[in-house]
CSV table of C-alpha atoms in Angstrom, one decimal:
chain,number,residue,atom,x,y,z
A,929,MET,CA,-2.8,28.0,4.1
A,930,ASN,CA,-6.7,28.1,3.1
A,931,GLU,CA,-9.7,27.4,5.3
A,932,MET,CA,-10.0,23.9,4.0
A,933,ARG,CA,-6.3,23.0,4.7
A,934,ARG,CA,-6.5,24.5,8.2
A,935,SER,CA,-9.6,22.3,8.9
A,936,SER,CA,-7.9,19.1,7.3
A,937,VAL,CA,-4.8,20.0,9.7
A,938,ALA,CA,-6.9,20.3,12.5
A,939,THR,CA,-8.8,17.1,11.8
A,940,VAL,CA,-5.6,15.2,12.0
A,941,VAL,CA,-4.1,16.6,14.9
A,942,SER,CA,-7.4,15.7,16.6
A,943,VAL,CA,-7.0,12.0,15.7
A,944,VAL,CA,-3.6,12.0,16.9
A,945,VAL,CA,-4.8,13.4,20.3
A,946,MET,CA,-7.8,10.9,20.4
A,947,THR,CA,-5.8,8.1,20.0
A,948,VAL,CA,-2.9,8.6,22.6
A,949,LEU,CA,-5.7,9.1,25.0
A,950,LEU,CA,-7.2,5.9,24.1
A,951,ALA,CA,-4.2,3.7,24.0
A,952,GLY,CA,-2.9,5.2,27.3
A,953,LEU,CA,-6.0,3.7,28.9
A,954,VAL,CA,-5.6,0.5,27.5
A,955,GLY,CA,-1.9,0.6,28.2
A,956,CYS,CA,-2.3,0.9,31.9
A,957,THR,CA,-1.1,-2.5,33.4
A,958,THR,CA,0.3,-3.6,36.6
A,959,GLN,CA,3.3,-5.0,34.8
A,960,GLN,CA,6.3,-2.6,35.2
A,961,GLN,CA,7.8,-1.7,31.7
A,962,LYS,CA,9.8,1.0,30.1
A,963,PRO,CA,6.9,3.2,28.5
A,964,VAL,CA,7.0,3.5,24.8
A,965,THR,CA,5.1,5.8,22.5
A,966,VAL,CA,4.8,5.1,18.8
A,967,GLY,CA,3.2,6.9,16.0
A,968,LEU,CA,1.8,5.6,12.9
A,969,ILE,CA,0.9,7.7,9.9
A,970,THR,CA,-1.0,6.0,7.0
A,971,LYS,CA,-2.1,7.5,3.7
A,972,GLN,CA,-6.0,7.3,3.8
A,973,GLU,CA,-8.9,5.3,5.3
A,974,GLU,CA,-10.8,4.5,2.0
A,975,ASN,CA,-8.3,1.6,1.1
A,976,PRO,CA,-8.9,-1.4,3.6
A,977,TYR,CA,-5.2,-2.1,3.3
A,978,TRP,CA,-4.4,1.0,5.6
A,979,VAL,CA,-7.5,0.4,7.6
A,980,THR,CA,-5.8,-3.2,8.3
A,981,MET,CA,-2.5,-1.5,8.9
A,982,ARG,CA,-3.6,0.9,11.7
A,983,GLU,CA,-6.0,-1.9,13.1
A,984,VAL,CA,-3.0,-4.3,13.7
A,985,ALA,CA,-0.7,-1.7,15.1
A,986,GLU,CA,-3.5,-0.8,17.6
A,987,GLU,CA,-3.8,-4.6,18.5
A,988,VAL,CA,0.0,-5.0,18.8
A,989,ALA,CA,0.3,-1.9,20.8
A,990,LYS,CA,-2.3,-3.1,23.2
A,991,SER,CA,-0.7,-6.2,23.6
A,992,GLU,CA,3.0,-4.9,24.1
A,993,ASP,CA,1.5,-2.2,26.7
A,994,VAL,CA,2.6,0.6,23.9
A,995,THR,CA,0.9,4.1,23.7
A,996,LEU,CA,-0.1,4.4,20.1
A,997,PHE,CA,-0.9,7.8,18.3
A,998,THR,CA,-2.4,7.3,14.6
A,999,ALA,CA,-3.1,9.3,12.0
A,1000,THR,CA,-4.1,9.6,8.3
A,1001,GLY,CA,-4.6,11.8,5.6
A,1002,ASP,CA,-7.4,12.1,2.5
A,1003,SER,CA,-5.6,10.4,-0.1
A,1004,ASP,CA,-2.5,8.4,-1.4
A,1005,THR,CA,-1.1,11.9,-2.2
A,1006,ASP,CA,-1.9,14.0,1.0
A,1007,VAL,CA,1.6,14.8,1.8
A,1008,ASP,CA,0.7,18.2,3.7
A,1009,SER,CA,-1.2,16.1,6.4
A,1010,GLN,CA,1.7,13.8,7.0
A,1011,VAL,CA,4.3,16.6,7.4
A,1012,ILE,CA,1.9,18.5,9.8
A,1013,THR,CA,1.6,15.3,11.7
A,1014,MET,CA,5.2,14.2,11.9
A,1015,GLU,CA,5.7,17.8,13.5
A,1016,ALA,CA,3.0,17.0,16.0
A,1017,MET,CA,4.3,13.5,17.1
A,1018,ILE,CA,7.9,15.4,17.1
A,1019,ASP,CA,6.3,18.2,19.7
A,1020,ARG,CA,4.9,15.0,21.7
A,1021,GLY,CA,8.4,13.3,22.0
A,1022,VAL,CA,7.2,9.9,20.7
A,1023,ASP,CA,10.1,7.1,20.8
A,1024,GLY,CA,9.5,6.3,17.0
A,1025,ILE,CA,7.4,6.9,14.1
A,1026,LEU,CA,6.0,4.4,11.3
A,1027,ILE,CA,5.1,6.3,8.0
A,1028,ALA,CA,3.6,5.1,4.8
A,1029,ALA,CA,4.8,8.2,2.7
A,1030,THR,CA,2.7,9.8,0.5
A,1031,ASP,CA,5.1,11.4,-1.2
A,1032,SER,CA,9.0,9.7,-1.1
A,1033,ASP,CA,10.8,13.1,-1.6
A,1034,ALA,CA,8.7,15.8,-0.1
A,1035,ILE,CA,8.3,13.9,3.5
A,1036,VAL,CA,12.0,13.6,3.9
A,1037,PRO,CA,12.7,17.2,5.6
A,1038,ALA,CA,10.1,15.9,8.1
A,1039,ILE,CA,11.6,12.6,8.7
A,1040,GLU,CA,15.2,14.3,9.2
A,1041,ALA,CA,13.7,16.6,11.7
A,1042,ALA,CA,12.0,13.6,13.6
A,1043,ARG,CA,15.5,11.6,13.6
A,1044,ALA,CA,17.4,14.9,15.1
A,1045,ALA,CA,15.0,15.0,17.8
A,1046,GLY,CA,16.3,11.3,18.8
A,1047,ILE,CA,13.1,9.5,17.0
A,1048,THR,CA,13.5,6.4,15.3
A,1049,VAL,CA,11.9,6.4,12.0
A,1050,ILE,CA,10.6,3.4,10.0
A,1051,ALA,CA,9.2,3.5,6.6
A,1052,VAL,CA,6.3,0.9,6.0
A,1053,ASP,CA,5.0,-0.1,2.6
A,1054,THR,CA,6.6,2.9,0.5
A,1055,PRO,CA,10.3,3.7,0.3
A,1056,VAL,CA,11.7,7.5,0.8
A,1057,ASP,CA,14.1,9.2,-1.2
A,1058,PRO,CA,16.8,8.8,-0.3
A,1059,PRO,CA,16.3,5.3,1.4
A,1060,SER,CA,18.9,6.5,4.1
A,1061,ALA,CA,16.7,9.2,5.3
A,1062,VAL,CA,14.8,6.5,7.7
A,1063,ASP,CA,16.2,4.1,10.0
A,1064,ALA,CA,14.7,1.1,8.3
A,1065,PHE,CA,12.0,-0.1,5.9
A,1066,TYR,CA,9.5,-2.5,6.3
A,1067,ALA,CA,7.8,-3.4,3.2
A,1068,THR,CA,6.6,-5.4,0.3
A,1069,ASP,CA,9.3,-6.0,-2.4
A,1070,ASN,CA,7.3,-4.0,-5.2
A,1071,LEU,CA,9.5,-4.7,-7.8
A,1072,LYS,CA,9.1,-8.3,-7.2
A,1073,ALA,CA,5.4,-7.8,-7.2
A,1074,GLY,CA,5.2,-6.1,-10.5
A,1075,LYS,CA,7.3,-8.6,-12.0
A,1076,LEU,CA,5.2,-11.3,-10.5
A,1077,VAL,CA,2.0,-10.0,-12.3
A,1078,GLY,CA,4.1,-8.9,-15.4
A,1079,GLU,CA,5.4,-12.4,-16.0
A,1080,TYR,CA,1.9,-13.8,-15.4
A,1081,ALA,CA,0.2,-11.1,-17.7
A,1082,ALA,CA,2.8,-12.1,-20.5
A,1083,ALA,CA,2.4,-16.1,-20.2
A,1084,LYS,CA,-1.5,-15.7,-20.0
A,1085,ALA,CA,-1.6,-13.6,-23.2
A,1086,GLN,CA,0.6,-15.7,-25.0
A,1087,GLU,CA,-1.4,-18.7,-23.8
A,1088,LEU,CA,-4.8,-17.1,-25.2
A,1089,GLY,CA,-2.9,-16.3,-28.2
A,1090,LEU,CA,-3.4,-12.5,-27.4
A,1091,GLU,CA,-1.5,-9.6,-29.4
A,1092,PRO,CA,-1.2,-7.4,-26.4
A,1093,GLN,CA,-2.9,-4.2,-26.1
A,1094,ILE,CA,-1.9,-3.2,-22.4
A,1095,ALA,CA,-3.5,-0.3,-20.4
A,1096,ILE,CA,-1.7,0.7,-17.3
A,1097,LEU,CA,-3.4,2.3,-14.2
A,1098,ASP,CA,-0.6,3.6,-12.4
A,1099,LEU,CA,-0.4,5.2,-8.7
A,1100,ALA,CA,1.0,9.0,-9.1
A,1101,PRO,CA,4.3,10.7,-9.6
A,1102,GLY,CA,6.7,11.0,-6.8
A,1103,ILE,CA,5.3,7.5,-5.0
A,1104,SER,CA,8.1,5.1,-5.1
A,1105,SER,CA,5.7,1.9,-4.6
A,1106,GLY,CA,3.7,2.7,-7.6
A,1107,GLU,CA,7.0,3.4,-9.5
A,1108,LEU,CA,8.6,0.2,-8.5
A,1109,ARG,CA,5.5,-1.7,-9.2
A,1110,MET,CA,5.2,-0.3,-12.8
A,1111,LYS,CA,8.9,-1.1,-13.3
A,1112,GLY,CA,8.6,-4.6,-12.0
A,1113,PHE,CA,5.6,-5.3,-14.5
A,1114,LEU,CA,7.1,-3.8,-17.3
A,1115,GLU,CA,10.1,-6.1,-16.8
A,1116,GLY,CA,8.3,-8.9,-15.9
A,1117,PHE,CA,6.2,-8.5,-19.1
A,1118,GLY,CA,9.5,-8.2,-21.2
A,1119,ILE,CA,8.7,-4.6,-22.5
A,1120,ALA,CA,9.5,-1.0,-22.0
A,1121,ALA,CA,7.3,1.7,-21.1
A,1122,ASP,CA,7.3,3.4,-24.7
A,1123,ASP,CA,6.8,0.2,-26.6
A,1124,PRO,CA,3.8,0.0,-28.8
A,1125,GLU,CA,2.3,-2.9,-27.0
A,1126,VAL,CA,1.3,-0.2,-24.0
A,1127,VAL,CA,-1.4,1.9,-25.7
A,1128,GLY,CA,-2.2,3.9,-22.7
A,1129,SER,CA,-1.5,5.0,-19.2
A,1130,VAL,CA,-3.3,6.9,-16.6
A,1131,ASP,CA,-2.7,7.8,-12.9
A,1132,THR,CA,-5.3,6.8,-10.5
A,1133,GLU,CA,-4.2,7.6,-7.1
A,1134,GLY,CA,-4.8,3.9,-6.1
A,1135,ASP,CA,-8.4,5.3,-6.0
A,1136,ARG,CA,-11.5,3.1,-7.4
A,1137,GLU,CA,-13.3,6.2,-8.9
A,1138,LEU,CA,-10.3,7.4,-10.6
A,1139,GLY,CA,-9.6,3.9,-11.8
A,1140,LYS,CA,-12.9,3.6,-13.5
A,1141,ALA,CA,-12.4,6.9,-15.0
A,1142,GLY,CA,-9.1,6.1,-16.1
A,1143,MET,CA,-10.1,2.8,-17.5
A,1144,GLN,CA,-13.1,4.5,-19.5
A,1145,GLN,CA,-10.9,7.2,-21.0
A,1146,LEU,CA,-8.2,4.6,-22.3
A,1147,LEU,CA,-11.0,2.5,-23.9
A,1148,GLU,CA,-12.2,5.4,-25.6
A,1149,ALA,CA,-9.0,5.8,-27.2
A,1150,THR,CA,-8.3,1.8,-27.5
A,1151,PRO,CA,-11.5,-0.2,-27.6
A,1152,GLY,CA,-9.3,-3.4,-28.1
A,1153,ILE,CA,-7.4,-3.4,-24.9
A,1154,ASN,CA,-7.0,-6.9,-23.8
A,1155,VAL,CA,-4.3,-6.8,-20.8
A,1156,VAL,CA,-4.8,-4.3,-17.8
A,1157,TYR,CA,-2.3,-3.8,-15.2
A,1158,THR,CA,-3.4,-1.9,-12.1
A,1159,VAL,CA,-1.3,-0.7,-9.4
A,1160,ASN,CA,-3.6,-1.8,-6.9
A,1161,GLU,CA,-7.1,-3.6,-6.4
A,1162,PRO,CA,-9.1,-0.5,-5.8
A,1163,ALA,CA,-8.1,0.7,-9.2
A,1164,ALA,CA,-8.6,-2.6,-10.5
A,1165,LEU,CA,-12.3,-3.0,-9.1
A,1166,GLY,CA,-12.9,0.5,-10.7
A,1167,ALA,CA,-11.3,-0.7,-14.0
A,1168,LEU,CA,-13.5,-3.9,-14.0
A,1169,GLU,CA,-16.6,-1.6,-13.7
A,1170,ALA,CA,-15.4,0.4,-16.6
A,1171,LEU,CA,-14.8,-2.7,-18.7
A,1172,ARG,CA,-18.5,-4.2,-18.0
A,1173,GLU,CA,-20.0,-0.9,-18.8
A,1174,ALA,CA,-18.5,-1.0,-22.0
A,1175,GLY,CA,-19.7,-4.4,-22.6
A,1176,ALA,CA,-16.0,-5.9,-22.7
A,1177,ASP,CA,-15.7,-9.8,-22.6
A,1178,LEU,CA,-13.6,-10.0,-19.4
A,1179,GLY,CA,-12.7,-13.7,-20.6
A,1180,SER,CA,-10.5,-12.5,-23.5
A,1181,ILE,CA,-8.9,-9.6,-21.2
A,1182,VAL,CA,-6.1,-10.3,-18.7
A,1183,VAL,CA,-6.4,-8.2,-15.7
A,1184,VAL,CA,-3.8,-8.1,-12.9
A,1185,SER,CA,-3.2,-6.2,-9.9
A,1186,ILE,CA,-1.4,-5.7,-6.7
A,1187,ASP,CA,-2.6,-6.0,-2.9
A,1188,GLY,CA,-4.3,-9.2,-1.8
A,1189,GLY,CA,-7.4,-7.8,0.1
A,1190,CYS,CA,-10.3,-9.7,1.0
A,1191,GLU,CA,-12.8,-7.8,-1.2
A,1192,ALA,CA,-10.7,-8.4,-4.5
A,1193,ILE,CA,-9.8,-12.0,-3.6
A,1194,LYS,CA,-13.2,-12.9,-2.9
A,1195,THR,CA,-15.3,-11.0,-5.5
A,1196,ALA,CA,-13.0,-10.6,-8.4
A,1197,VAL,CA,-10.0,-12.9,-8.3
A,1198,ARG,CA,-12.2,-16.0,-7.3
A,1199,PRO,CA,-14.5,-15.3,-10.1
A,1200,GLY,CA,-11.9,-14.6,-12.7
A,1201,ASP,CA,-12.4,-11.1,-13.4
A,1202,ILE,CA,-9.2,-10.3,-11.8
A,1203,ASP,CA,-6.8,-12.9,-13.1
A,1204,ALA,CA,-4.0,-12.6,-10.7
A,1205,THR,CA,-3.0,-10.4,-8.0
A,1206,ALA,CA,0.1,-10.3,-5.9
A,1207,GLN,CA,-0.7,-10.7,-2.2
A,1208,GLN,CA,1.1,-8.1,0.2
A,1209,PHE,CA,1.0,-8.2,3.8
A,1210,PRO,CA,0.4,-4.9,5.7
A,1211,GLN,CA,-0.6,-6.8,9.1
A,1212,ASN,CA,3.5,-7.5,9.2
A,1213,MET,CA,4.4,-4.2,8.7
A,1214,ALA,CA,2.2,-2.9,11.3
A,1215,ARG,CA,3.1,-5.7,13.9
A,1216,LEU,CA,7.0,-6.0,13.3
A,1217,GLY,CA,7.4,-1.8,13.0
A,1218,VAL,CA,5.4,-1.6,16.6
A,1219,THR,CA,7.4,-4.3,18.2
A,1220,ALA,CA,10.7,-3.1,16.9
A,1221,ILE,CA,10.3,0.2,18.6
A,1222,ALA,CA,9.2,-1.4,21.9
A,1223,ASP,CA,12.0,-3.8,21.7
A,1224,GLU,CA,14.6,-0.9,20.9
A,1225,VAL,CA,13.2,1.5,23.5
A,1226,ARG,CA,13.4,-1.5,26.3
A,1227,GLY,CA,17.1,-2.4,25.7
A,1228,GLY,CA,16.8,-4.0,22.3
A,1229,GLU,CA,18.8,-3.3,18.9
A,1230,LYS,CA,17.8,-0.2,16.8
A,1231,PRO,CA,15.8,-1.1,13.8
A,1232,SER,CA,17.8,-1.0,10.5
A,1233,GLY,CA,18.0,-2.0,7.0
A,1234,TYR,CA,15.2,-3.4,4.8
A,1235,LEU,CA,12.8,-5.9,5.7
A,1236,ASP,CA,10.9,-7.8,3.3
A,1237,THR,CA,7.6,-8.5,4.6
A,1238,GLY,CA,6.3,-11.0,1.9
A,1239,VAL,CA,4.5,-11.1,-1.7
A,1240,GLU,CA,2.6,-14.1,-3.1
A,1241,LEU,CA,0.9,-14.4,-6.5
A,1242,ILE,CA,-2.6,-15.4,-6.1
A,1243,THR,CA,-4.9,-16.6,-9.1
A,1244,GLY,CA,-7.5,-19.3,-9.9
A,1245,ASP,CA,-5.9,-19.8,-13.4
A,1246,PRO,CA,-2.3,-20.7,-13.0
A,1247,ALA,CA,-0.2,-19.7,-16.2
A,1248,PRO,CA,2.4,-21.7,-17.7
A,1249,GLY,CA,6.0,-21.5,-16.0
A,1250,VAL,CA,4.9,-18.9,-13.4
A,1251,THR,CA,4.5,-19.9,-9.7
A,1252,SER,CA,1.6,-18.9,-7.9
A,1253,ARG,CA,-1.0,-19.9,-5.0
A,1254,ASP,CA,-4.6,-20.7,-5.3
A,1255,VAL,CA,-7.4,-18.5,-4.2
A,1256,ALA,CA,-7.7,-20.6,-1.1
A,1257,PHE,CA,-4.3,-19.4,0.1
A,1258,GLY,CA,-5.4,-16.1,-0.8
A,1259,VAL,CA,-8.5,-16.2,1.4
A,1260,ARG,CA,-6.8,-17.4,4.2
A,1261,ASN,CA,-4.3,-14.6,4.2
A,1262,CYS,CA,-6.5,-11.8,2.7
A,1263,TRP,CA,-7.1,-8.5,4.9
A,1264,GLY,CA,-9.9,-6.0,5.2
A,1265,GLY,CA,-12.7,-8.4,6.0
């Protein structure tokens, strides 16, 4: 392990230690309840989606008198930090772990080790492979989210009389949430990945700058792109920057995404630059995950199975035959400030 990775690991572990000290202080009450410790491992802190998940988990932990450990990595693909953090949480003997996996396969041995130690593990947001590796899975129906924006994009392209030239800004290999969203989009649009309507696809890791660079790359190859699917809103906001810099007419390009964060809803969906987004609810994943583990430790049932935490299509310009909510609904339910 090189020095850079050692530094990254040290940072992750220090975050875990600091958080448990703070949570332990706020968790001291006169009410006598069985103590509960929960770990939350997210992907990174650049995306407000993950920040919201952490903040809500902290709020719920305080209200439920739960000691909370939190840790995060450097990106949506940083699996090494997650493995190290899982090992640290196992050593500390937490009761349960909520994890948004950065690699649906590579994290499984660490999850198996946690469960072998008697720790309940709930996957949040991103499924693991195999699904049976965790006790429960709390997340958006990512296939449905992709279908919603795919159906919208197809209907809107038809309404505008476009001959689709589709650009796909994907996540990264090995991340099931991105794969399901992409599959859903293609199904919703009514095409296959190798159909001629798909003129290009790039991985963005859900990052804004990589989204911009990817869109620039695709535009250089196919200047006539008129449908853009992005795996999340940071990638979409980056794509919009590239489209504007290229002088594209956004009124004749259908842009769809998935997330439902406040920045994108207010600054891109409301003015119509992002035509529609599938809004998901990370706050539900955090709230339900923390309370499920607390309830189990205090005598309730063990969490199990899949829990759909909700998804709604948000647009200011509805498409024929596609059910959606308006921007006002999106603003009321957005996250990330």
